[in-house]
Tab-separated table of C-alpha atoms in Angstrom:
chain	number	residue	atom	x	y	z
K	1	UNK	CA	-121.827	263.097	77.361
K	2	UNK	CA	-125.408	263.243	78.985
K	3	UNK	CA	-125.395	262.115	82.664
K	4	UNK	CA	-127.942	258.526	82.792
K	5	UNK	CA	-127.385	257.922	86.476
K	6	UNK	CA	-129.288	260.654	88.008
K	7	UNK	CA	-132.720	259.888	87.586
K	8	UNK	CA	-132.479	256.591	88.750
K	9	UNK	CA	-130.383	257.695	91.907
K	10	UNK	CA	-133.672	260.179	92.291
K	11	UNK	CA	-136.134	257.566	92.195
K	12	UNK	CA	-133.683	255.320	94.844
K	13	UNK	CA	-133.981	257.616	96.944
K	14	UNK	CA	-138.071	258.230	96.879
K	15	UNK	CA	-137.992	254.574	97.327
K	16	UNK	CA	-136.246	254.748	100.060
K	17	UNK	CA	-138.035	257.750	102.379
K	18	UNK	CA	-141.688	256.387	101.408
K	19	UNK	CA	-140.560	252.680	102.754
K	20	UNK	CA	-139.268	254.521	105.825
K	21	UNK	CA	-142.556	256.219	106.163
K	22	UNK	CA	-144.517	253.504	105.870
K	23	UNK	CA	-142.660	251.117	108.123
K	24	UNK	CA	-143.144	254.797	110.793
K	25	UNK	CA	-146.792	254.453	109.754
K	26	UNK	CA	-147.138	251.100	111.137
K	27	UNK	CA	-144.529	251.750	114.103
K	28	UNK	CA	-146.904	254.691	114.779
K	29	UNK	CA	-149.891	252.624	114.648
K	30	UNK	CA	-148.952	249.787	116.462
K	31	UNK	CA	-147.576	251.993	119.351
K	32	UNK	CA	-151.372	253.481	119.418
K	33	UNK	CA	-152.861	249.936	120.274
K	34	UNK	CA	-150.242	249.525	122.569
K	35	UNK	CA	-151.358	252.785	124.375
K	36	UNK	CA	-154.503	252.136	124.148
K	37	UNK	CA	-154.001	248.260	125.656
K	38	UNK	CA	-151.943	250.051	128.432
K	39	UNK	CA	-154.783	252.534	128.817
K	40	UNK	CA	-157.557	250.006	129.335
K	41	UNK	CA	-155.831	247.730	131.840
K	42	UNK	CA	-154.544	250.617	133.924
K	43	UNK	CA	-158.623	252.141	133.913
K	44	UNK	CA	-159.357	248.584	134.936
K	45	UNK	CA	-156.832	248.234	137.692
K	46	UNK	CA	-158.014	251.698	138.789
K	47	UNK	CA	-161.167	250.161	139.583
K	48	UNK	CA	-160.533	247.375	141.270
K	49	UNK	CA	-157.733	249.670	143.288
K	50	UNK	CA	-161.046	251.704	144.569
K	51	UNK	CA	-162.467	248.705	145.076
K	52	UNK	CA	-160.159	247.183	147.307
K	53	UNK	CA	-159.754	249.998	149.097
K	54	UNK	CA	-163.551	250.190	150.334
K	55	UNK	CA	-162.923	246.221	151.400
K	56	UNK	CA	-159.716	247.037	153.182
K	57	UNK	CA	-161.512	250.087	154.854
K	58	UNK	CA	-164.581	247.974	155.832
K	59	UNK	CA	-162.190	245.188	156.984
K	60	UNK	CA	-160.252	247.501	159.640
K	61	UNK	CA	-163.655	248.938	160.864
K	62	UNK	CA	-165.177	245.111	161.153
K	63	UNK	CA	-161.559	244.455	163.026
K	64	UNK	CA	-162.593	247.502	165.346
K	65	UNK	CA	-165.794	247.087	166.182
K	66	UNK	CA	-164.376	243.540	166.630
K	67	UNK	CA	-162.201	244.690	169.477
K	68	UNK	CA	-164.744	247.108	171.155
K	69	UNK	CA	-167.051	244.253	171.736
K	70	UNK	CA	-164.427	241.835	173.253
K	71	UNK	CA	-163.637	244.732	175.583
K	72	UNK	CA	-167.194	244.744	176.496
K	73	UNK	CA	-167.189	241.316	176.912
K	74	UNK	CA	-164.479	241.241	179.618
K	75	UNK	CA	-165.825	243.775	181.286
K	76	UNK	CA	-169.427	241.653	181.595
K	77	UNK	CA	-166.834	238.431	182.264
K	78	UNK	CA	-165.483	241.165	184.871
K	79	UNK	CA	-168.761	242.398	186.614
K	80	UNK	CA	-169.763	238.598	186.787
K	81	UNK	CA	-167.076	237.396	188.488
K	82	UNK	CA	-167.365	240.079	191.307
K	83	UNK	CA	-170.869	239.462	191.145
K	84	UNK	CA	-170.102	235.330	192.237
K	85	UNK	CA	-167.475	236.867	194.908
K	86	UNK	CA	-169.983	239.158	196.489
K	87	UNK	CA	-172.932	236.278	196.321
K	88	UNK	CA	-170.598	233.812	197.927
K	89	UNK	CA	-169.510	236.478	201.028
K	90	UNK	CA	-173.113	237.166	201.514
K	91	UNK	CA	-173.780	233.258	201.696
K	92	UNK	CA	-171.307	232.922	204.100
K	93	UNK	CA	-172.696	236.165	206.096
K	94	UNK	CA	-175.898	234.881	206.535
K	95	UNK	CA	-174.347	231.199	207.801
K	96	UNK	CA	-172.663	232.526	210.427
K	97	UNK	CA	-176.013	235.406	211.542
K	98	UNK	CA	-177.943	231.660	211.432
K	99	UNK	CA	-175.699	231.040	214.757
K	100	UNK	CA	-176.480	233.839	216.901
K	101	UNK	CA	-179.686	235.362	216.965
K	102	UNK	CA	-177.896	238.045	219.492
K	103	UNK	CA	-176.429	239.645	216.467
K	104	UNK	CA	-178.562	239.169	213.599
K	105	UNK	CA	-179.778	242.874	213.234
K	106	UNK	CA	-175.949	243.761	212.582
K	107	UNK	CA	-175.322	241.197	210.445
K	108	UNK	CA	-178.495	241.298	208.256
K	109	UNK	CA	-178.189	245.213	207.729
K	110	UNK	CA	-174.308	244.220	206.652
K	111	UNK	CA	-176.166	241.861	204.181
K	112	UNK	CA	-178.446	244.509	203.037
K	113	UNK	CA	-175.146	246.413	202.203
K	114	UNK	CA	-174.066	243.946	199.966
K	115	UNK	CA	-176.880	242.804	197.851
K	116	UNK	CA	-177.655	246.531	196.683
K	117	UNK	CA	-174.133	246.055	195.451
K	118	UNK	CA	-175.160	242.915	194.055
K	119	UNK	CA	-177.606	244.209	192.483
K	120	UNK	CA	-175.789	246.682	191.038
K	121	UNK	CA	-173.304	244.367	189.242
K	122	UNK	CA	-176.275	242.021	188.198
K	123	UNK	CA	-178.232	245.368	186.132
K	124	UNK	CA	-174.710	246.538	184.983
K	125	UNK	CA	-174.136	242.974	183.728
K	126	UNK	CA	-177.301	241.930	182.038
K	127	UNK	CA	-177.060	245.620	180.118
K	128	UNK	CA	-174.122	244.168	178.944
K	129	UNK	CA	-175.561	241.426	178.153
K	130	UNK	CA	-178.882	242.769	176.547
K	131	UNK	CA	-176.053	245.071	174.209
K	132	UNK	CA	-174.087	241.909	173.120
K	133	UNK	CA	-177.440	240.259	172.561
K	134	UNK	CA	-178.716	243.005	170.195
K	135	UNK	CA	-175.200	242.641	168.125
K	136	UNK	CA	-174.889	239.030	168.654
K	137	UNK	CA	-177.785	236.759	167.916
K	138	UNK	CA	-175.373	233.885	169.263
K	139	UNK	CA	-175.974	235.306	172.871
K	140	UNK	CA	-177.949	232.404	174.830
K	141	UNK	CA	-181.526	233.698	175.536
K	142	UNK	CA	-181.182	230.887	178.552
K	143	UNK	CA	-178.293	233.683	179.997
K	144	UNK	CA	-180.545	236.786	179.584
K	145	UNK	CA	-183.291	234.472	181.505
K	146	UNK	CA	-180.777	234.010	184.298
K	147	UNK	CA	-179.887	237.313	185.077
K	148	UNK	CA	-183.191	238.109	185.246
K	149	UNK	CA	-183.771	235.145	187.279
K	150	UNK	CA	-180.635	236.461	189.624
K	151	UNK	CA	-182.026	239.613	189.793
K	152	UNK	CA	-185.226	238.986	191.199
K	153	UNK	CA	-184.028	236.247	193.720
K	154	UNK	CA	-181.388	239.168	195.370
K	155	UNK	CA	-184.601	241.117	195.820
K	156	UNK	CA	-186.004	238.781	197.765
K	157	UNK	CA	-183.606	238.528	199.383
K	158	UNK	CA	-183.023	242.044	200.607
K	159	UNK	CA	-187.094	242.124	201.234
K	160	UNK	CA	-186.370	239.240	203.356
K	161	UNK	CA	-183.057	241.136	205.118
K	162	UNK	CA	-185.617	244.069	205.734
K	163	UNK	CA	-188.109	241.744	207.051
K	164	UNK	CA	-186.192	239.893	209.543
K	165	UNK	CA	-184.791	243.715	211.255
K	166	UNK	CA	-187.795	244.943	211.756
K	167	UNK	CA	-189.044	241.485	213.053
K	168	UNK	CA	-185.840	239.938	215.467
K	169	UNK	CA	-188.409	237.269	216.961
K	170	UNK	CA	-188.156	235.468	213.706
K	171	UNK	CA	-185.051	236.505	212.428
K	172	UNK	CA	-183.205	232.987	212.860
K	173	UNK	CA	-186.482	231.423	210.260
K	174	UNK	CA	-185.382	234.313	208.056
K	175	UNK	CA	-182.239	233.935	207.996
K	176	UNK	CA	-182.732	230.881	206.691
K	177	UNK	CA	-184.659	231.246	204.018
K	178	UNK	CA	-182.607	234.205	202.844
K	179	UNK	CA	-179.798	231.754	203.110
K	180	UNK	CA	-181.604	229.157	200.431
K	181	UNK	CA	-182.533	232.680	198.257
K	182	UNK	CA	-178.677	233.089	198.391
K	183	UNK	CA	-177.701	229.671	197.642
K	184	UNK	CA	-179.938	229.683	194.500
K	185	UNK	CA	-177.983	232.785	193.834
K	186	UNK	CA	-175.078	232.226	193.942
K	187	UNK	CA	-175.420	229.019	192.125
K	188	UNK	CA	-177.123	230.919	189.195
K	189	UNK	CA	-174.503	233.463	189.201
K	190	UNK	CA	-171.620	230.950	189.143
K	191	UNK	CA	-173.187	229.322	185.534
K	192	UNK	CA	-173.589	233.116	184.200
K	193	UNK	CA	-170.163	233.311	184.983
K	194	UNK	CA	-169.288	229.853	183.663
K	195	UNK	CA	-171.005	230.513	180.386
K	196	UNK	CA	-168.654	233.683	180.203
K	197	UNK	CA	-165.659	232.454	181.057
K	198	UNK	CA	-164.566	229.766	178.749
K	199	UNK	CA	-161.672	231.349	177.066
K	200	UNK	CA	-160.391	230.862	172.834
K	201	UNK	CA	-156.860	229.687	172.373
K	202	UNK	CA	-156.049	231.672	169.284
K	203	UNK	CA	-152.884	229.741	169.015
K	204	UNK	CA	-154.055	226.318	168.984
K	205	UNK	CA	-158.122	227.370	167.914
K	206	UNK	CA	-159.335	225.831	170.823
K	207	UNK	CA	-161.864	226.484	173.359
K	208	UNK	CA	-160.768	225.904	177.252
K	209	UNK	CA	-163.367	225.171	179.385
K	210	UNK	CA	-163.484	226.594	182.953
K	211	UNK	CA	-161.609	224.370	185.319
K	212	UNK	CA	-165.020	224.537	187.745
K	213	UNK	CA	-167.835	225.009	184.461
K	214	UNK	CA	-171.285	224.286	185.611
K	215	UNK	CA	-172.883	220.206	184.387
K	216	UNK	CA	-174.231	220.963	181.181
K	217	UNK	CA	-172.659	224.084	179.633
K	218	UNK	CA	-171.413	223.017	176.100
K	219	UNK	CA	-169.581	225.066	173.665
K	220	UNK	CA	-167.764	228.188	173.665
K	221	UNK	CA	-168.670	231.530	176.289
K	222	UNK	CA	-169.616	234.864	175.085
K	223	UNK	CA	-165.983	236.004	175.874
K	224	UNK	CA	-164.986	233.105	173.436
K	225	UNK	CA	-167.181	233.987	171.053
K	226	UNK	CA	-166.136	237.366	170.553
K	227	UNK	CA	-162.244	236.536	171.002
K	228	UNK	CA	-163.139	234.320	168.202
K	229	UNK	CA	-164.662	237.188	166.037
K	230	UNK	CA	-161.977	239.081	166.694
K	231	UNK	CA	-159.214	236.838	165.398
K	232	UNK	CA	-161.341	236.164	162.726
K	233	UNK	CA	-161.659	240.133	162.027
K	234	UNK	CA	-157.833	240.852	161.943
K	235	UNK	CA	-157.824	237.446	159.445
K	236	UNK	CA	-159.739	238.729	157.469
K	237	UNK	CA	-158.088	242.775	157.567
K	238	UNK	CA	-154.734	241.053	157.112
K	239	UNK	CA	-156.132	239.105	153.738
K	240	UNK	CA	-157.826	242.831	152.534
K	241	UNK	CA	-154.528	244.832	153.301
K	242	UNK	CA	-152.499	241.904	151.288
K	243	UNK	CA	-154.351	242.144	148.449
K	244	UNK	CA	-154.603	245.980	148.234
K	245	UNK	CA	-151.333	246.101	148.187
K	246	UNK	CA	-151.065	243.196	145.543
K	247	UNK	CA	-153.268	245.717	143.412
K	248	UNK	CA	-151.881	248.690	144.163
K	249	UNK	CA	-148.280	247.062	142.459
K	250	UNK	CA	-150.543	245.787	139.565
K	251	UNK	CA	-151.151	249.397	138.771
K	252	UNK	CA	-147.897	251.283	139.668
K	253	UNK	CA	-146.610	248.831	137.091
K	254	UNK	CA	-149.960	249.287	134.691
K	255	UNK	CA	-149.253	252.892	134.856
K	256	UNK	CA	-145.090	252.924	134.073
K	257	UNK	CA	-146.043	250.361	131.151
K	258	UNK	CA	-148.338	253.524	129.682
K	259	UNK	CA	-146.262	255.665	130.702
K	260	UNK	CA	-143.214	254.003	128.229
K	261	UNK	CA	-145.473	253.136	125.630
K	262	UNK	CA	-147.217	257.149	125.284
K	263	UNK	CA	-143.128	257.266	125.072
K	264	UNK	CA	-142.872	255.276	121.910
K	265	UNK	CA	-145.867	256.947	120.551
K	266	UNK	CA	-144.627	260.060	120.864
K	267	UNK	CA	-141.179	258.636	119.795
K	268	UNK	CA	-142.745	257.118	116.457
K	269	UNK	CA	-144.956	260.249	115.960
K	270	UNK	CA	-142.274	262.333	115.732
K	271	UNK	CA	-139.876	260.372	113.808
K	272	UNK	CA	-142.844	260.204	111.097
K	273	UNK	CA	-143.615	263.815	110.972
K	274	UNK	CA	-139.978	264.492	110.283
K	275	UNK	CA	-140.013	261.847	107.335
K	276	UNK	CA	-142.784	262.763	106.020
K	277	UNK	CA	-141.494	266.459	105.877
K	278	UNK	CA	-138.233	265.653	104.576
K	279	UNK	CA	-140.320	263.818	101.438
K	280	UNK	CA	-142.380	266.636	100.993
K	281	UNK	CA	-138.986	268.894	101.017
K	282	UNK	CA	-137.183	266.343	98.419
């Protein structure tokens, strides 16, 4: 008797390895979209990785150049201050020389003394101030004026000093008009100061005024100003460093998403070669 069932358990099993094969086929091509998908959102979060990086490195040297100015700032807050101290001792020198013509000489030469010093802080100051103005267009013009203006007046009044040595006769008129130069002096110097000095509260983002502010000065001081910048600076580097690191999780976790689905490729790949040779073997 002839045996019937074989062809038919042949053909079964044809049926069977070419529907595996095709159901690898479409395994295999599905799991090349998904590596290309993975591939194009990992190029993309490449790019905006760079990307962020060049706005978290611009945002740390903004926060730096931030801080270098501040610095500068107190140290012009710094040179002003002295420069109000040393105006108001030389006031009070040349009070007490208007007393006692006997010792004038000494006490004018002692005055000499300390408006070259003077001096000194006012050009160290208003180069400070000239810098900050070149970087900051917020930097009163009315301030640069009044250095100028403070300069020129302690001049005066060391031409006047000079004046009333070599002339002791008239010293005691001298004196007293050096004492009005050194008045308007010190008065000037105390609003530079002033217009410094008004200090940022970070915590609260508030200004505080000077407890002795000159009538008329509104608004914040340079020193305020550029605390304010500052703050503002490591804002701003804080917000850049969050987000690059936001990104840079976006794309470890782009990259092990590829990573598994070049896995399944390969996976599917294989599995369909090895079909596909078994048929062929069959």
């Amino acid at each position: 008797m002839r045996d019937t069932s074989a062809p038919g358990l042949a053909l079964s099993v044809a049926d069977k390895k070419n529907s595996e094969i095709q159901s690898l086929t479409g395994s295999v091509t599905q799991a090349q979209y998904d590596v290309a998908e993975q591939q194009a959102i990992v190029s993309s979060l490449q790019a905006k990785s760079q990307q962020f990086n060049l706005y978290l490195a611009q945002a740390d040297d903004d926060q730096e150049s931030a801080l270098a100015n501040l610095n500068l700032g107190k140290d012009a807050l710094s040179s002003a201050s002295s420069l109000v101290a040393s105006m108001t001792t030389a006031t009070s020198k040349v009070n007490e020389a208007s007393s006692g013509a006997s010792d004038v000489a000494a006490q004018m030469a002692e005055l000499v003394n300390k408006l070259i010093l003077s001096i000194e802080y006012i050009n160290k100051t208003a180069q400070l101030v000239n810098k900050q103005k070149a970087n900051n267009p917020l930097v009163p013009d009315k301030l640069i004026d009044n250095m100028s203006k403070a300069a020129a007046n302690a001049n005066n009044a060391i031409a006047l000093s000079l004046a009333a040595l070599q002339s002791c006769y008239v010293a005691e008129a001298t004196l007293l008009e050096s004492s009005e130069v050194l008045a308007l002096g010190s008065q000037q110097s105390t609003q530079l100061r002033d217009r410094m000095s008004f200090l940022w509260d970070s915590q609260s983002g508030k200004v505080l005024m000077a407890a002795d502010a000159a009538p008329g000065v509104n608004g914040p001081g340079i020193v305020a100003l550029l605390q304010q910048a500052y703050d503002d600076a490591k804002v701003n580097y804080n917000q850049a460093l969050t987000s690059n690191n936001i990104v840079t999780g976006q794309l470890s976790h782009a990259q092990a998403e590829l990573a598994d689905a070049q896995v399944r490729l390969n996976s599917y790949q294989a599995g369909l070669a090895a079909a596909t040779a078994a048929a062929y073997a069959a």
